Each structure stands twice: as C-alpha cells, then as structure tokens.
Amino acid sequence: MWFKNLQIYRLPAPWAITADQLEEHLASQAFAPCSSLDMQTQGWISPRGNERLVHTVNRQFLLQLSTEKKLLPATVINQVTKARAVEMEEQQGFPPGRKQTKELKEQVTDELLPRAFSIVRSTWTWIDPVNGWLIVDAGSPGKAEEVLKLLLKAIPKFPLETLRTVRSPLASMTDWLAADEAPSGFTVDQDTELRATGESKATVRYVRHTLEPEDVRRHIESGKQCTRLAMTWNDKISFVLTENLSIKRISPLDVLKEDSDVTSKNDDERFDGDFMLMTGEVSKLLADLIEALGGQLKENDGSTALAA
C-alpha cells in the first residue's frame, strides 16, 4: 500500500516508543459509530481488521483514523424549520420569536439526524520511530490536523515538530527552474505552477508540457515564483512538491512496481511487503529532499514545536 499524499512532520530520531505503548495510548480513542444524535465521530480503527490499532512492519507503525459524518445539509434543516414555523404561527396567532425559532431548529435537527445518511472516510498515518518521521496521507494540512489533534491528546508530551528547512521550497524550486538544474538525485518533470507575488497573483501552469528554460526564466524574471513542481527521485518515485513542503501525487515507478509484484502467499504478506517497500524508499526520498533544501532547521534555530 502506498500513500498518495504526504503531510510531513518530525519526531526525535530514534523515538523510544514501542507498538504496545502506542497502542495503549490510542485505546481510549478507538472509533465508535455515530449515535442517533451525533453529527460526527472520529477514532482509531485497526489497519488490518484485527484487534490491533497499531500495525507494525519492520519497526514501522501504521495507524488508521476513521471519520463518520452525517449528511444533513443546512438547507434541509432550514426548509423544515420554516414549514414548522408557519404551522406554529397558525396555532398561536403570531410568528415565533428568535428563541422559539432557535429551539424549533434544534428540535428539527434532532428529529432528522437519525434518518440522515452517513459517509465514512479513513486517514492513514505512518510513524517511523527509527528515522523520526510522522507522515499523514492527506491532501491538505487541515486533514492532517485531525490526526495530530488526537495524537497530541492521547500521547503525553508527544514530541512532534513542524518540519522546516533552511531554504524554503518556494525559493529552491524557483532557483532549480531558473538554473534549469535539479538537485542531485532528482529530475524535473512536466508539471509546474508559477505565481506572481504581487496583488495580481497571476499564475501560469504547465500540465504535461515540456518546460522550456527560456520561457520559464521569463516568467521568473517578471516576478513569478514556483509554487508546485513535479519531480522524480532516483527514477523510482514521482511526486509533486508544493510551496508548503507537502508532497502530492506520489507514485512508485516501474522499477519499484516490479519489486512489489513478486507473488506472495496471501494478502497480508503483499500488504506488509508494499508497506515495507514504501516506508524504506520514502524515508530515503525525504532525507534527500531535506538535504536538497539545505537541511532541517532545528527547534533552537527557529522551528516551531507543536503543542497540545
């Protein structure tokens, strides 16, 4: 199994925690389905459908956060509330006041919730206590925050830090394009986004389009900076690096797919094999990427530790 997007955070390397200790911390946050009056619930579920909330392969931890949310649009609540308010006006001879309307809306919500449809989504999290990574498979920092908030509540003195580098991805990606030279071990692919820094926020996007160095330089000279850049690492993994140091559209290339296509005895072995391959290769990719960005800023250099 491969993550599609990487929201990246740092832990001490190594981080002295066992799977059993982590399991004990997460137990109080185990997932429970929505009751008839819940709009949303979140909690940890077993990544492999057994009783374990922490799946371990080669000293790497895999977690799965489940979120169930009721689909009850505000427009539906307002329509029913409005109809009830008309009935109330006919009965009492005058329209309901602000307090009555609020109480009516709450009553309507309570009545509709048990009949509302639910959607369930999962968010995968990989913890590497050996190399000090915490990776959330989420397309935006906001989705990753849902995971972090639960972990910060569950684990006493959770030593999580934001990842900051000496050089910003924005400046580095712009320089790589201006020089038409990717850092060692990387190549630049055909997707990129350049955005102006002024009020206009003028944006140029290349999608599956050859990046002509002269054209790109003209955009940079006019004041645009690179906010997204598609790259490949060591001919093994393609991805898109963003200005906030998120990685999107991560994809193993053929050389890795061939390694993972070796026939295993069962689904569990295939799953564990893919997870071990992903964690091993992505750890190396991240180390090389941090080096290409000038190295990591430590907390005493100005980085920010996350607090509960």
PDB file of C-alpha atoms in Angstrom:
ATOM      1  CA  MET A   1       0.000   0.000   0.000  1.00  0.00           C
ATOM      2  CA  TRP A   2       1.313   3.425  -0.986  1.00  0.00           C
ATOM      3  CA  PHE A   3       0.302   6.810   0.361  1.00  0.00           C
ATOM      4  CA  LYS A   4      -0.909   9.274  -2.282  1.00  0.00           C
ATOM      5  CA  ASN A   5      -0.083  12.499  -0.434  1.00  0.00           C
ATOM      6  CA  LEU A   6       2.409  13.283   2.303  1.00  0.00           C
ATOM      7  CA  GLN A   7       1.946  15.819   5.070  1.00  0.00           C
ATOM      8  CA  ILE A   8       5.316  15.636   6.792  1.00  0.00           C
ATOM      9  CA  TYR A   9       6.220  16.126  10.460  1.00  0.00           C
ATOM     10  CA  ARG A  10       9.263  15.375  12.592  1.00  0.00           C
ATOM     11  CA  LEU A  11       9.864  13.238  15.677  1.00  0.00           C
ATOM     12  CA  PRO A  12      13.073  12.552  17.596  1.00  0.00           C
ATOM     13  CA  ALA A  13      15.272  10.004  15.821  1.00  0.00           C
ATOM     14  CA  PRO A  14      15.137   7.466  17.260  1.00  0.00           C
ATOM     15  CA  TRP A  15      11.899   7.897  19.203  1.00  0.00           C
ATOM     16  CA  ALA A  16      11.793   5.470  22.118  1.00  0.00           C
ATOM     17  CA  ILE A  17       8.243   4.156  21.955  1.00  0.00           C
ATOM     18  CA  THR A  18       7.031   0.621  21.358  1.00  0.00           C
ATOM     19  CA  ALA A  19       3.978  -0.502  19.430  1.00  0.00           C
ATOM     20  CA  ASP A  20       2.399  -1.741  22.661  1.00  0.00           C
ATOM     21  CA  GLN A  21       2.921   1.643  24.347  1.00  0.00           C
ATOM     22  CA  LEU A  22       1.422   3.466  21.390  1.00  0.00           C
ATOM     23  CA  GLU A  23      -1.487   1.017  21.333  1.00  0.00           C
ATOM     24  CA  GLU A  24      -2.179   1.725  24.993  1.00  0.00           C
ATOM     25  CA  HIS A  25      -2.249   5.478  24.369  1.00  0.00           C
ATOM     26  CA  LEU A  26      -4.676   5.157  21.452  1.00  0.00           C
ATOM     27  CA  ALA A  27      -7.080   2.725  23.114  1.00  0.00           C
ATOM     28  CA  SER A  28      -9.193   5.472  24.687  1.00  0.00           C
ATOM     29  CA  GLN A  29      -9.743   6.982  21.235  1.00  0.00           C
ATOM     30  CA  ALA A  30     -10.965   3.822  19.496  1.00  0.00           C
ATOM     31  CA  PHE A  31     -13.605   4.565  16.878  1.00  0.00           C
ATOM     32  CA  ALA A  32     -17.299   4.313  17.747  1.00  0.00           C
ATOM     33  CA  PRO A  33     -20.027   4.796  15.108  1.00  0.00           C
ATOM     34  CA  CYS A  34     -22.296   7.824  15.268  1.00  0.00           C
ATOM     35  CA  SER A  35     -25.213   7.550  17.626  1.00  0.00           C
ATOM     36  CA  SER A  36     -28.631   8.837  16.550  1.00  0.00           C
ATOM     37  CA  LEU A  37     -27.727  12.315  17.836  1.00  0.00           C
ATOM     38  CA  ASP A  38     -24.094  12.553  16.677  1.00  0.00           C
ATOM     39  CA  MET A  39     -23.206  14.662  13.657  1.00  0.00           C
ATOM     40  CA  GLN A  40     -19.670  13.263  13.514  1.00  0.00           C
ATOM     41  CA  THR A  41     -17.382  10.835  15.311  1.00  0.00           C
ATOM     42  CA  GLN A  42     -13.678  10.106  14.909  1.00  0.00           C
ATOM     43  CA  GLY A  43     -11.414   7.430  16.282  1.00  0.00           C
ATOM     44  CA  TRP A  44      -8.758   4.823  15.549  1.00  0.00           C
ATOM     45  CA  ILE A  45      -9.558   1.544  13.850  1.00  0.00           C
ATOM     46  CA  SER A  46      -7.408  -1.479  13.150  1.00  0.00           C
ATOM     47  CA  PRO A  47      -5.459  -1.012   9.882  1.00  0.00           C
ATOM     48  CA  ARG A  48      -5.728  -4.755   9.187  1.00  0.00           C
ATOM     49  CA  GLY A  49      -9.162  -5.531  10.602  1.00  0.00           C
ATOM     50  CA  ASN A  50      -7.925  -7.264  13.737  1.00  0.00           C
ATOM     51  CA  GLU A  51      -7.856  -6.045  17.331  1.00  0.00           C
ATOM     52  CA  ARG A  52      -4.609  -4.091  16.973  1.00  0.00           C
ATOM     53  CA  LEU A  53      -4.785  -0.319  16.482  1.00  0.00           C
ATOM     54  CA  VAL A  54      -1.091  -0.198  15.580  1.00  0.00           C
ATOM     55  CA  HIS A  55       0.121  -2.317  12.673  1.00  0.00           C
ATOM     56  CA  THR A  56       3.882  -2.893  12.792  1.00  0.00           C
ATOM     57  CA  VAL A  57       6.197  -3.925   9.966  1.00  0.00           C
ATOM     58  CA  ASN A  58       9.978  -3.725  10.301  1.00  0.00           C
ATOM     59  CA  ARG A  59       9.743  -1.258  13.237  1.00  0.00           C
ATOM     60  CA  GLN A  60       7.387   1.000  11.242  1.00  0.00           C
ATOM     61  CA  PHE A  61       3.927   1.849  12.633  1.00  0.00           C
ATOM     62  CA  LEU A  62       0.743   2.216  10.589  1.00  0.00           C
ATOM     63  CA  LEU A  63      -2.398   3.853  12.025  1.00  0.00           C
ATOM     64  CA  GLN A  64      -5.840   4.422  10.531  1.00  0.00           C
ATOM     65  CA  LEU A  65      -8.200   7.180  11.644  1.00  0.00           C
ATOM     66  CA  SER A  66     -11.864   6.664  10.790  1.00  0.00           C
ATOM     67  CA  THR A  67     -14.291   9.578  10.497  1.00  0.00           C
ATOM     68  CA  GLU A  68     -18.055   9.133  10.211  1.00  0.00           C
ATOM     69  CA  LYS A  69     -20.086  12.197   9.322  1.00  0.00           C
ATOM     70  CA  LYS A  70     -23.842  12.580   8.956  1.00  0.00           C
ATOM     71  CA  LEU A  71     -25.046  14.210   5.747  1.00  0.00           C
ATOM     72  CA  LEU A  72     -27.650  16.707   6.901  1.00  0.00           C
ATOM     73  CA  PRO A  73     -27.499  19.863   4.769  1.00  0.00           C
ATOM     74  CA  ALA A  74     -28.350  23.158   6.426  1.00  0.00           C
ATOM     75  CA  THR A  75     -30.795  23.882   3.582  1.00  0.00           C
ATOM     76  CA  VAL A  76     -32.886  20.837   4.555  1.00  0.00           C
ATOM     77  CA  ILE A  77     -32.919  21.859   8.230  1.00  0.00           C
ATOM     78  CA  ASN A  78     -33.908  25.420   7.313  1.00  0.00           C
ATOM     79  CA  GLN A  79     -36.708  24.278   4.975  1.00  0.00           C
ATOM     80  CA  VAL A  80     -38.280  22.014   7.586  1.00  0.00           C
ATOM     81  CA  THR A  81     -37.835  24.658  10.299  1.00  0.00           C
ATOM     82  CA  LYS A  82     -39.546  27.239   8.101  1.00  0.00           C
ATOM     83  CA  ALA A  83     -42.507  24.924   7.494  1.00  0.00           C
ATOM     84  CA  ARG A  84     -42.801  24.214  11.226  1.00  0.00           C
ATOM     85  CA  ALA A  85     -42.642  27.946  11.987  1.00  0.00           C
ATOM     86  CA  VAL A  86     -45.620  28.536   9.663  1.00  0.00           C
ATOM     87  CA  GLU A  87     -47.591  25.845  11.483  1.00  0.00           C
ATOM     88  CA  MET A  88     -46.672  27.380  14.854  1.00  0.00           C
ATOM     89  CA  GLU A  89     -47.792  30.824  13.679  1.00  0.00           C
ATOM     90  CA  GLU A  90     -51.163  29.436  12.632  1.00  0.00           C
ATOM     91  CA  GLN A  91     -51.607  27.763  16.016  1.00  0.00           C
ATOM     92  CA  GLN A  92     -50.568  30.651  18.267  1.00  0.00           C
ATOM     93  CA  GLY A  93     -51.633  33.556  16.094  1.00  0.00           C
ATOM     94  CA  PHE A  94     -48.233  35.214  15.776  1.00  0.00           C
ATOM     95  CA  PRO A  95     -44.865  34.204  14.310  1.00  0.00           C
ATOM     96  CA  PRO A  96     -42.362  32.516  16.600  1.00  0.00           C
ATOM     97  CA  GLY A  97     -39.670  34.760  18.084  1.00  0.00           C
ATOM     98  CA  ARG A  98     -35.933  34.330  17.874  1.00  0.00           C
ATOM     99  CA  LYS A  99     -35.748  31.994  20.884  1.00  0.00           C
ATOM    100  CA  GLN A 100     -38.660  29.852  19.677  1.00  0.00           C
ATOM    101  CA  THR A 101     -37.139  29.630  16.192  1.00  0.00           C
ATOM    102  CA  LYS A 102     -33.800  28.520  17.624  1.00  0.00           C
ATOM    103  CA  GLU A 103     -35.467  25.854  19.753  1.00  0.00           C
ATOM    104  CA  LEU A 104     -37.530  24.752  16.743  1.00  0.00           C
ATOM    105  CA  LYS A 105     -34.396  24.418  14.626  1.00  0.00           C
ATOM    106  CA  GLU A 106     -32.693  22.315  17.302  1.00  0.00           C
ATOM    107  CA  GLN A 107     -35.771  20.086  17.534  1.00  0.00           C
ATOM    108  CA  VAL A 108     -35.845  19.620  13.752  1.00  0.00           C
ATOM    109  CA  THR A 109     -32.146  18.740  13.722  1.00  0.00           C
ATOM    110  CA  ASP A 110     -32.634  16.122  16.449  1.00  0.00           C
ATOM    111  CA  GLU A 111     -35.551  14.603  14.517  1.00  0.00           C
ATOM    112  CA  LEU A 112     -33.706  14.438  11.180  1.00  0.00           C
ATOM    113  CA  LEU A 113     -30.321  13.185  12.433  1.00  0.00           C
ATOM    114  CA  PRO A 114     -31.357   9.519  12.956  1.00  0.00           C
ATOM    115  CA  ARG A 115     -32.555   9.404   9.337  1.00  0.00           C
ATOM    116  CA  ALA A 116     -29.528  11.131   7.819  1.00  0.00           C
ATOM    117  CA  PHE A 117     -27.110   9.211   5.621  1.00  0.00           C
ATOM    118  CA  SER A 118     -23.528   8.801   6.823  1.00  0.00           C
ATOM    119  CA  ILE A 119     -20.238   8.895   4.975  1.00  0.00           C
ATOM    120  CA  VAL A 120     -17.119   7.245   6.366  1.00  0.00           C
ATOM    121  CA  ARG A 121     -13.580   8.130   5.358  1.00  0.00           C
ATOM    122  CA  SER A 122     -10.200   6.929   6.528  1.00  0.00           C
ATOM    123  CA  THR A 123      -6.922   8.762   7.017  1.00  0.00           C
ATOM    124  CA  TRP A 124      -3.724   6.740   7.082  1.00  0.00           C
ATOM    125  CA  THR A 125      -0.764   7.707   9.249  1.00  0.00           C
ATOM    126  CA  TRP A 126       2.736   6.274   9.189  1.00  0.00           C
ATOM    127  CA  ILE A 127       5.065   6.729  12.160  1.00  0.00           C
ATOM    128  CA  ASP A 128       8.748   5.981  11.672  1.00  0.00           C
ATOM    129  CA  PRO A 129      10.283   5.963  15.182  1.00  0.00           C
ATOM    130  CA  VAL A 130      13.668   4.914  13.763  1.00  0.00           C
ATOM    131  CA  ASN A 131      14.242   7.874  11.433  1.00  0.00           C
ATOM    132  CA  GLY A 132      11.888  10.306  13.163  1.00  0.00           C
ATOM    133  CA  TRP A 133       9.086  10.824  10.652  1.00  0.00           C
ATOM    134  CA  LEU A 134       5.335  11.180  11.089  1.00  0.00           C
ATOM    135  CA  ILE A 135       3.547  11.138   7.743  1.00  0.00           C
ATOM    136  CA  VAL A 136      -0.166  11.664   7.194  1.00  0.00           C
ATOM    137  CA  ASP A 137      -1.717  10.603   3.890  1.00  0.00           C
ATOM    138  CA  ALA A 138      -3.812  13.750   3.422  1.00  0.00           C
ATOM    139  CA  GLY A 139      -4.229  16.212   0.586  1.00  0.00           C
ATOM    140  CA  SER A 140      -4.221  19.252   2.871  1.00  0.00           C
ATOM    141  CA  PRO A 141      -2.716  20.281   6.220  1.00  0.00           C
ATOM    142  CA  GLY A 142      -6.262  20.678   7.564  1.00  0.00           C
ATOM    143  CA  LYS A 143      -6.987  16.961   7.176  1.00  0.00           C
ATOM    144  CA  ALA A 144      -3.669  16.112   8.793  1.00  0.00           C
ATOM    145  CA  GLU A 145      -4.555  18.350  11.750  1.00  0.00           C
ATOM    146  CA  GLU A 146      -7.418  15.988  12.601  1.00  0.00           C
ATOM    147  CA  VAL A 147      -4.864  13.220  13.135  1.00  0.00           C
ATOM    148  CA  LEU A 148      -2.422  15.428  15.035  1.00  0.00           C
ATOM    149  CA  LYS A 149      -5.047  16.738  17.455  1.00  0.00           C
ATOM    150  CA  LEU A 150      -5.971  13.211  18.535  1.00  0.00           C
ATOM    151  CA  LEU A 151      -2.341  12.130  18.860  1.00  0.00           C
ATOM    152  CA  LEU A 152      -1.459  15.206  20.910  1.00  0.00           C
ATOM    153  CA  LYS A 153      -4.329  14.417  23.292  1.00  0.00           C
ATOM    154  CA  ALA A 154      -3.531  10.717  23.506  1.00  0.00           C
ATOM    155  CA  ILE A 155       0.252  10.701  23.942  1.00  0.00           C
ATOM    156  CA  PRO A 156       1.747  12.518  26.929  1.00  0.00           C
ATOM    157  CA  LYS A 157       4.439  15.020  25.922  1.00  0.00           C
ATOM    158  CA  PHE A 158       4.175  13.976  22.283  1.00  0.00           C
ATOM    159  CA  PRO A 159       7.482  15.253  20.795  1.00  0.00           C
ATOM    160  CA  LEU A 160       6.092  16.331  17.429  1.00  0.00           C
ATOM    161  CA  GLU A 161       7.569  19.246  15.485  1.00  0.00           C
ATOM    162  CA  THR A 162       6.720  21.019  12.282  1.00  0.00           C
ATOM    163  CA  LEU A 163       9.217  20.399   9.506  1.00  0.00           C
ATOM    164  CA  ARG A 164      11.124  23.474   8.396  1.00  0.00           C
ATOM    165  CA  THR A 165      14.123  23.604   6.103  1.00  0.00           C
ATOM    166  CA  VAL A 166      17.000  26.058   5.762  1.00  0.00           C
ATOM    167  CA  ARG A 167      15.801  27.047   2.301  1.00  0.00           C
ATOM    168  CA  SER A 168      12.104  27.311   1.541  1.00  0.00           C
ATOM    169  CA  PRO A 169      10.631  25.053  -1.149  1.00  0.00           C
ATOM    170  CA  LEU A 170       9.358  28.213  -2.888  1.00  0.00           C
ATOM    171  CA  ALA A 171      12.841  29.711  -3.283  1.00  0.00           C
ATOM    172  CA  SER A 172      14.506  26.387  -4.042  1.00  0.00           C
ATOM    173  CA  MET A 173      12.043  25.294  -6.724  1.00  0.00           C
ATOM    174  CA  THR A 174      12.288  28.711  -8.373  1.00  0.00           C
ATOM    175  CA  ASP A 175      16.091  28.502  -8.380  1.00  0.00           C
ATOM    176  CA  TRP A 176      16.068  24.984  -9.810  1.00  0.00           C
ATOM    177  CA  LEU A 177      13.880  26.124 -12.683  1.00  0.00           C
ATOM    178  CA  ALA A 178      15.861  29.312 -13.294  1.00  0.00           C
ATOM    179  CA  ALA A 179      19.100  27.335 -13.475  1.00  0.00           C
ATOM    180  CA  ASP A 180      17.451  24.503 -15.417  1.00  0.00           C
ATOM    181  CA  GLU A 181      19.133  22.105 -12.998  1.00  0.00           C
ATOM    182  CA  ALA A 182      17.523  19.811 -10.448  1.00  0.00           C
ATOM    183  CA  PRO A 183      19.336  18.815  -7.241  1.00  0.00           C
ATOM    184  CA  SER A 184      21.386  15.628  -7.211  1.00  0.00           C
ATOM    185  CA  GLY A 185      19.229  12.512  -7.428  1.00  0.00           C
ATOM    186  CA  PHE A 186      16.173  14.380  -8.766  1.00  0.00           C
ATOM    187  CA  THR A 187      14.817  15.284 -12.183  1.00  0.00           C
ATOM    188  CA  VAL A 188      12.201  17.900 -13.049  1.00  0.00           C
ATOM    189  CA  ASP A 189       9.075  16.611 -14.784  1.00  0.00           C
ATOM    190  CA  GLN A 190       6.493  18.339 -16.967  1.00  0.00           C
ATOM    191  CA  ASP A 191       4.070  19.842 -14.411  1.00  0.00           C
ATOM    192  CA  THR A 192       4.686  23.099 -12.593  1.00  0.00           C
ATOM    193  CA  GLU A 193       2.953  26.228 -11.342  1.00  0.00           C
ATOM    194  CA  LEU A 194       4.419  29.733 -11.269  1.00  0.00           C
ATOM    195  CA  ARG A 195       2.635  32.509  -9.395  1.00  0.00           C
ATOM    196  CA  ALA A 196       3.259  36.240  -9.186  1.00  0.00           C
ATOM    197  CA  THR A 197       3.977  37.710  -5.758  1.00  0.00           C
ATOM    198  CA  GLY A 198       2.105  40.969  -6.381  1.00  0.00           C
ATOM    199  CA  GLU A 199      -1.567  41.750  -5.885  1.00  0.00           C
ATOM    200  CA  SER A 200      -2.488  40.240  -9.246  1.00  0.00           C
ATOM    201  CA  LYS A 201      -1.411  36.719  -8.179  1.00  0.00           C
ATOM    202  CA  ALA A 202      -1.075  35.975 -11.893  1.00  0.00           C
ATOM    203  CA  THR A 203      -0.490  32.238 -12.316  1.00  0.00           C
ATOM    204  CA  VAL A 204       0.959  30.119 -15.099  1.00  0.00           C
ATOM    205  CA  ARG A 205       0.511  26.354 -15.034  1.00  0.00           C
ATOM    206  CA  TYR A 206       2.279  23.740 -17.129  1.00  0.00           C
ATOM    207  CA  VAL A 207       0.464  20.418 -17.293  1.00  0.00           C
ATOM    208  CA  ARG A 208       2.204  17.554 -19.090  1.00  0.00           C
ATOM    209  CA  HIS A 209       4.083  20.203 -21.027  1.00  0.00           C
ATOM    210  CA  THR A 210       7.800  20.423 -21.722  1.00  0.00           C
ATOM    211  CA  LEU A 211       9.314  23.190 -19.619  1.00  0.00           C
ATOM    212  CA  GLU A 212      11.280  25.404 -21.989  1.00  0.00           C
ATOM    213  CA  PRO A 213      14.048  27.037 -19.903  1.00  0.00           C
ATOM    214  CA  GLU A 214      13.820  30.408 -21.646  1.00  0.00           C
ATOM    215  CA  ASP A 215      10.033  30.626 -21.205  1.00  0.00           C
ATOM    216  CA  VAL A 216      10.288  29.669 -17.551  1.00  0.00           C
ATOM    217  CA  ARG A 217      13.070  32.214 -16.929  1.00  0.00           C
ATOM    218  CA  ARG A 218      10.957  34.994 -18.435  1.00  0.00           C
ATOM    219  CA  HIS A 219       8.173  34.216 -16.000  1.00  0.00           C
ATOM    220  CA  ILE A 220      10.624  34.184 -13.099  1.00  0.00           C
ATOM    221  CA  GLU A 221      12.244  37.454 -14.197  1.00  0.00           C
ATOM    222  CA  SER A 222       8.770  39.032 -14.314  1.00  0.00           C
ATOM    223  CA  GLY A 223       8.345  38.253 -10.608  1.00  0.00           C
ATOM    224  CA  LYS A 224       6.745  34.807 -10.546  1.00  0.00           C
ATOM    225  CA  GLN A 225       7.852  32.051  -8.170  1.00  0.00           C
ATOM    226  CA  CYS A 226       7.413  28.308  -8.391  1.00  0.00           C
ATOM    227  CA  THR A 227       4.689  27.059  -6.039  1.00  0.00           C
ATOM    228  CA  ARG A 228       4.372  23.468  -7.330  1.00  0.00           C
ATOM    229  CA  LEU A 229       6.893  21.312  -9.150  1.00  0.00           C
ATOM    230  CA  ALA A 230       6.610  17.753 -10.440  1.00  0.00           C
ATOM    231  CA  MET A 231       9.792  15.775  -9.865  1.00  0.00           C
ATOM    232  CA  THR A 232      11.184  12.250  -9.930  1.00  0.00           C
ATOM    233  CA  TRP A 233      13.585  10.837  -7.355  1.00  0.00           C
ATOM    234  CA  ASN A 234      16.240   8.337  -8.444  1.00  0.00           C
ATOM    235  CA  ASP A 235      13.980   7.049 -11.247  1.00  0.00           C
ATOM    236  CA  LYS A 236      11.927   5.363  -8.521  1.00  0.00           C
ATOM    237  CA  ILE A 237       9.218   7.730  -7.280  1.00  0.00           C
ATOM    238  CA  SER A 238       7.432  10.628  -8.980  1.00  0.00           C
ATOM    239  CA  PHE A 239       5.736  13.340  -6.945  1.00  0.00           C
ATOM    240  CA  VAL A 240       4.728  17.000  -6.805  1.00  0.00           C
ATOM    241  CA  LEU A 241       6.445  19.254  -4.276  1.00  0.00           C
ATOM    242  CA  THR A 242       4.446  22.248  -3.026  1.00  0.00           C
ATOM    243  CA  GLU A 243       5.446  25.556  -1.502  1.00  0.00           C
ATOM    244  CA  ASN A 244       4.366  24.458   1.996  1.00  0.00           C
ATOM    245  CA  LEU A 245       6.555  21.335   1.885  1.00  0.00           C
ATOM    246  CA  SER A 246       3.702  18.943   1.214  1.00  0.00           C
ATOM    247  CA  ILE A 247       4.166  16.156  -1.303  1.00  0.00           C
ATOM    248  CA  LYS A 248       1.284  15.265  -3.603  1.00  0.00           C
ATOM    249  CA  ARG A 249       0.575  12.697  -6.307  1.00  0.00           C
ATOM    250  CA  ILE A 250       3.273  10.349  -5.077  1.00  0.00           C
ATOM    251  CA  SER A 251       3.637   7.340  -7.359  1.00  0.00           C
ATOM    252  CA  PRO A 252       6.098   4.424  -7.446  1.00  0.00           C
ATOM    253  CA  LEU A 253       7.602   3.905 -10.885  1.00  0.00           C
ATOM    254  CA  ASP A 254       8.099   0.664 -12.762  1.00  0.00           C
ATOM    255  CA  VAL A 255      11.367  -0.270 -11.096  1.00  0.00           C
ATOM    256  CA  LEU A 256       9.598  -0.368  -7.695  1.00  0.00           C
ATOM    257  CA  LYS A 257       6.403  -1.909  -9.040  1.00  0.00           C
ATOM    258  CA  GLU A 258       8.460  -4.824 -10.332  1.00  0.00           C
ATOM    259  CA  ASP A 259       9.815  -5.352  -6.824  1.00  0.00           C
ATOM    260  CA  SER A 260       6.307  -5.334  -5.345  1.00  0.00           C
ATOM    261  CA  ASP A 261       4.860  -7.667  -7.983  1.00  0.00           C
ATOM    262  CA  VAL A 262       6.652 -10.682  -6.555  1.00  0.00           C
ATOM    263  CA  THR A 263       3.953 -13.215  -5.767  1.00  0.00           C
ATOM    264  CA  SER A 264       3.248 -13.562  -2.054  1.00  0.00           C
ATOM    265  CA  LYS A 265       1.390 -16.304  -0.304  1.00  0.00           C
ATOM    266  CA  ASN A 266      -1.530 -14.146   0.833  1.00  0.00           C
ATOM    267  CA  ASP A 267      -2.939 -10.614   1.033  1.00  0.00           C
ATOM    268  CA  ASP A 268      -1.336  -9.932   4.417  1.00  0.00           C
ATOM    269  CA  GLU A 269       2.130 -10.653   3.049  1.00  0.00           C
ATOM    270  CA  ARG A 270       1.515  -8.481  -0.003  1.00  0.00           C
ATOM    271  CA  PHE A 271       0.231  -5.638   2.178  1.00  0.00           C
ATOM    272  CA  ASP A 272       3.205  -5.834   4.518  1.00  0.00           C
ATOM    273  CA  GLY A 273       5.615  -6.096   1.605  1.00  0.00           C
ATOM    274  CA  ASP A 274       4.202  -2.977  -0.049  1.00  0.00           C
ATOM    275  CA  PHE A 275       4.239  -1.078   3.248  1.00  0.00           C
ATOM    276  CA  MET A 276       7.846  -2.057   3.928  1.00  0.00           C
ATOM    277  CA  LEU A 277       8.874  -1.042   0.401  1.00  0.00           C
ATOM    278  CA  MET A 278       7.073   2.311   0.672  1.00  0.00           C
ATOM    279  CA  THR A 279       8.491   3.206   4.061  1.00  0.00           C
ATOM    280  CA  GLY A 280      12.008   2.231   3.082  1.00  0.00           C
ATOM    281  CA  GLU A 281      12.046   4.195  -0.166  1.00  0.00           C
ATOM    282  CA  VAL A 282      10.087   7.249   1.010  1.00  0.00           C
ATOM    283  CA  SER A 283      12.383   7.609   4.035  1.00  0.00           C
ATOM    284  CA  LYS A 284      15.339   7.877   1.646  1.00  0.00           C
ATOM    285  CA  LEU A 285      13.449  10.286  -0.614  1.00  0.00           C
ATOM    286  CA  LEU A 286      12.637  12.558   2.327  1.00  0.00           C
ATOM    287  CA  ALA A 287      16.242  12.547   3.543  1.00  0.00           C
ATOM    288  CA  ASP A 288      17.485  13.535   0.072  1.00  0.00           C
ATOM    289  CA  LEU A 289      14.794  16.187  -0.304  1.00  0.00           C
ATOM    290  CA  ILE A 290      15.627  17.791   3.051  1.00  0.00           C
ATOM    291  CA  GLU A 291      19.291  17.837   2.036  1.00  0.00           C
ATOM    292  CA  ALA A 292      18.377  19.485  -1.295  1.00  0.00           C
ATOM    293  CA  LEU A 293      16.544  22.182   0.692  1.00  0.00           C
ATOM    294  CA  GLY A 294      19.617  22.970   2.773  1.00  0.00           C
ATOM    295  CA  GLY A 295      18.884  20.680   5.705  1.00  0.00           C
ATOM    296  CA  GLN A 296      16.373  20.834   8.538  1.00  0.00           C
ATOM    297  CA  LEU A 297      16.009  23.810  10.840  1.00  0.00           C
ATOM    298  CA  LYS A 298      16.212  22.605  14.419  1.00  0.00           C
ATOM    299  CA  GLU A 299      13.945  23.962  17.152  1.00  0.00           C
ATOM    300  CA  ASN A 300      16.668  26.240  18.552  1.00  0.00           C
ATOM    301  CA  ASP A 301      17.209  27.585  15.033  1.00  0.00           C
ATOM    302  CA  GLY A 302      13.659  28.887  14.854  1.00  0.00           C
ATOM    303  CA  SER A 303      11.459  25.883  14.105  1.00  0.00           C
ATOM    304  CA  THR A 304       8.182  25.528  15.983  1.00  0.00           C
ATOM    305  CA  ALA A 305       7.189  22.590  18.167  1.00  0.00           C
ATOM    306  CA  LEU A 306       3.533  21.595  18.078  1.00  0.00           C
ATOM    307  CA  ALA A 307       1.720  21.850  21.389  1.00  0.00           C
ATOM    308  CA  ALA A 308      -1.363  20.110  22.669  1.00  0.00           C
TER     309      ALA A 308
END
